[in-house]
Amino acid sequence: MEKSVCPNLGQFLDLIRVMYEKNGKPLSVNQICRQAHIKSQTCQKVLRGEASKLYAYYAVLRIYLPDILREYNEGRPETFNALIESLEADFKARIAP
């Protein structure tokens, strides 16, 4: 098993995958792969926080970003705030001595 690079962001992305349904159900890993233009193995690493490239995380996040921003603009900032907290936690973990 690889070391988690962004465990908080990976966990967040896996959570929003379930929260934001498309056509009445969560996107499968294969559907995310097609929309994000990444391989299945890379997608699974992203959802576990083990992907080493920032591009892979963004490729998955951009699928859900319009929904997150729409909620934020409607006065429901919880998911956006959770994203920021995930990013900050991973950043702090990387710079900690």
Short mmCIF file of C-alpha atoms in Angstrom, two decimals:
data_model
loop_
_atom_site.label_atom_id
_atom_site.label_comp_id
_atom_site.label_asym_id
_atom_site.label_seq_id
_atom_site.Cartn_x
_atom_site.Cartn_y
_atom_site.Cartn_z
CA MET A 1 0.00 0.00 0.00
CA GLU A 2 1.30 3.44 -0.91
CA LYS A 3 1.65 6.28 1.57
CA SER A 4 -1.30 8.64 1.61
CA VAL A 5 -0.27 11.90 -0.03
CA CYS A 6 -3.53 13.78 0.47
CA PRO A 7 -5.61 11.60 2.80
CA ASN A 8 -8.05 14.35 3.75
CA LEU A 9 -8.68 15.45 0.17
CA GLY A 10 -9.07 11.84 -0.97
CA GLN A 11 -11.60 11.18 1.78
CA PHE A 12 -13.44 14.39 0.89
CA LEU A 13 -13.63 13.45 -2.80
CA ASP A 14 -14.90 9.98 -1.96
CA LEU A 15 -17.55 11.54 0.28
CA ILE A 16 -18.79 14.03 -2.32
CA ARG A 17 -18.86 11.23 -4.89
CA VAL A 18 -21.65 9.73 -2.79
CA MET A 19 -23.28 13.05 -1.81
CA TYR A 20 -23.69 14.47 -5.31
CA GLU A 21 -25.72 12.13 -7.42
CA LYS A 22 -25.82 12.36 -11.17
CA ASN A 23 -28.96 10.94 -12.76
CA GLY A 24 -30.18 9.73 -9.37
CA LYS A 25 -27.13 7.79 -8.20
CA PRO A 26 -23.47 8.33 -7.32
CA LEU A 27 -20.98 8.17 -10.15
CA SER A 28 -19.12 4.89 -10.38
CA VAL A 29 -15.33 4.85 -10.54
CA ASN A 30 -15.60 4.08 -14.26
CA GLN A 31 -17.88 7.08 -14.85
CA ILE A 32 -15.50 9.33 -12.92
CA CYS A 33 -12.59 8.00 -14.99
CA ARG A 34 -14.35 8.86 -18.24
CA GLN A 35 -15.28 12.38 -17.10
CA ALA A 36 -11.90 13.08 -15.46
CA HIS A 37 -9.88 11.49 -18.28
CA ILE A 38 -7.86 9.38 -15.85
CA LYS A 39 -7.26 5.65 -15.47
CA SER A 40 -9.23 3.53 -13.01
CA GLN A 41 -6.13 2.85 -10.92
CA THR A 42 -5.42 6.59 -10.68
CA CYS A 43 -9.02 7.31 -9.67
CA GLN A 44 -8.87 4.72 -6.92
CA LYS A 45 -5.61 6.24 -5.68
CA VAL A 46 -7.23 9.68 -5.65
CA LEU A 47 -10.16 8.43 -3.57
CA ARG A 48 -7.69 6.86 -1.10
CA GLY A 49 -5.53 9.99 -1.05
CA GLU A 50 -2.57 8.12 -2.55
CA ALA A 51 -2.24 9.78 -5.95
CA SER A 52 1.03 11.65 -6.28
CA LYS A 53 -0.05 14.17 -8.92
CA LEU A 54 -2.21 17.18 -8.11
CA TYR A 55 -3.74 16.99 -11.60
CA ALA A 56 -5.52 13.74 -10.70
CA TYR A 57 -7.22 15.28 -7.66
CA TYR A 58 -8.31 18.31 -9.65
CA ALA A 59 -9.57 16.13 -12.50
CA VAL A 60 -11.98 14.46 -10.07
CA LEU A 61 -12.84 17.62 -8.11
CA ARG A 62 -13.79 19.56 -11.26
CA ILE A 63 -16.67 17.12 -11.86
CA TYR A 64 -18.30 18.24 -8.61
CA LEU A 65 -17.05 21.82 -8.37
CA PRO A 66 -20.10 23.42 -10.07
CA ASP A 67 -22.41 21.75 -7.50
CA ILE A 68 -20.18 22.79 -4.59
CA LEU A 69 -20.01 26.39 -5.78
CA ARG A 70 -23.74 26.52 -6.50
CA GLU A 71 -24.45 25.46 -2.92
CA TYR A 72 -21.96 28.01 -1.64
CA ASN A 73 -23.65 30.77 -3.61
CA GLU A 74 -27.04 29.66 -2.28
CA GLY A 75 -25.81 30.22 1.27
CA ARG A 76 -24.90 26.62 2.05
CA PRO A 77 -21.12 26.77 2.45
CA GLU A 78 -20.67 23.51 4.39
CA THR A 79 -19.24 21.44 1.54
CA PHE A 80 -16.99 24.26 0.35
CA ASN A 81 -15.73 24.75 3.91
CA ALA A 82 -15.06 21.00 4.19
CA LEU A 83 -13.01 21.20 0.99
CA ILE A 84 -10.92 24.05 2.40
CA GLU A 85 -10.43 22.17 5.67
CA SER A 86 -9.30 19.06 3.79
CA LEU A 87 -6.81 21.03 1.73
CA GLU A 88 -5.46 22.82 4.81
CA ALA A 89 -5.09 19.60 6.80
CA ASP A 90 -3.14 17.93 3.99
CA PHE A 91 -0.99 21.04 3.54
CA LYS A 92 -0.17 21.24 7.24
CA ALA A 93 0.65 17.53 7.34
CA ARG A 94 3.12 17.99 4.47
CA ILE A 95 4.97 20.94 6.04
CA ALA A 96 4.99 19.60 9.61
CA PRO A 97 8.51 18.81 10.86
#
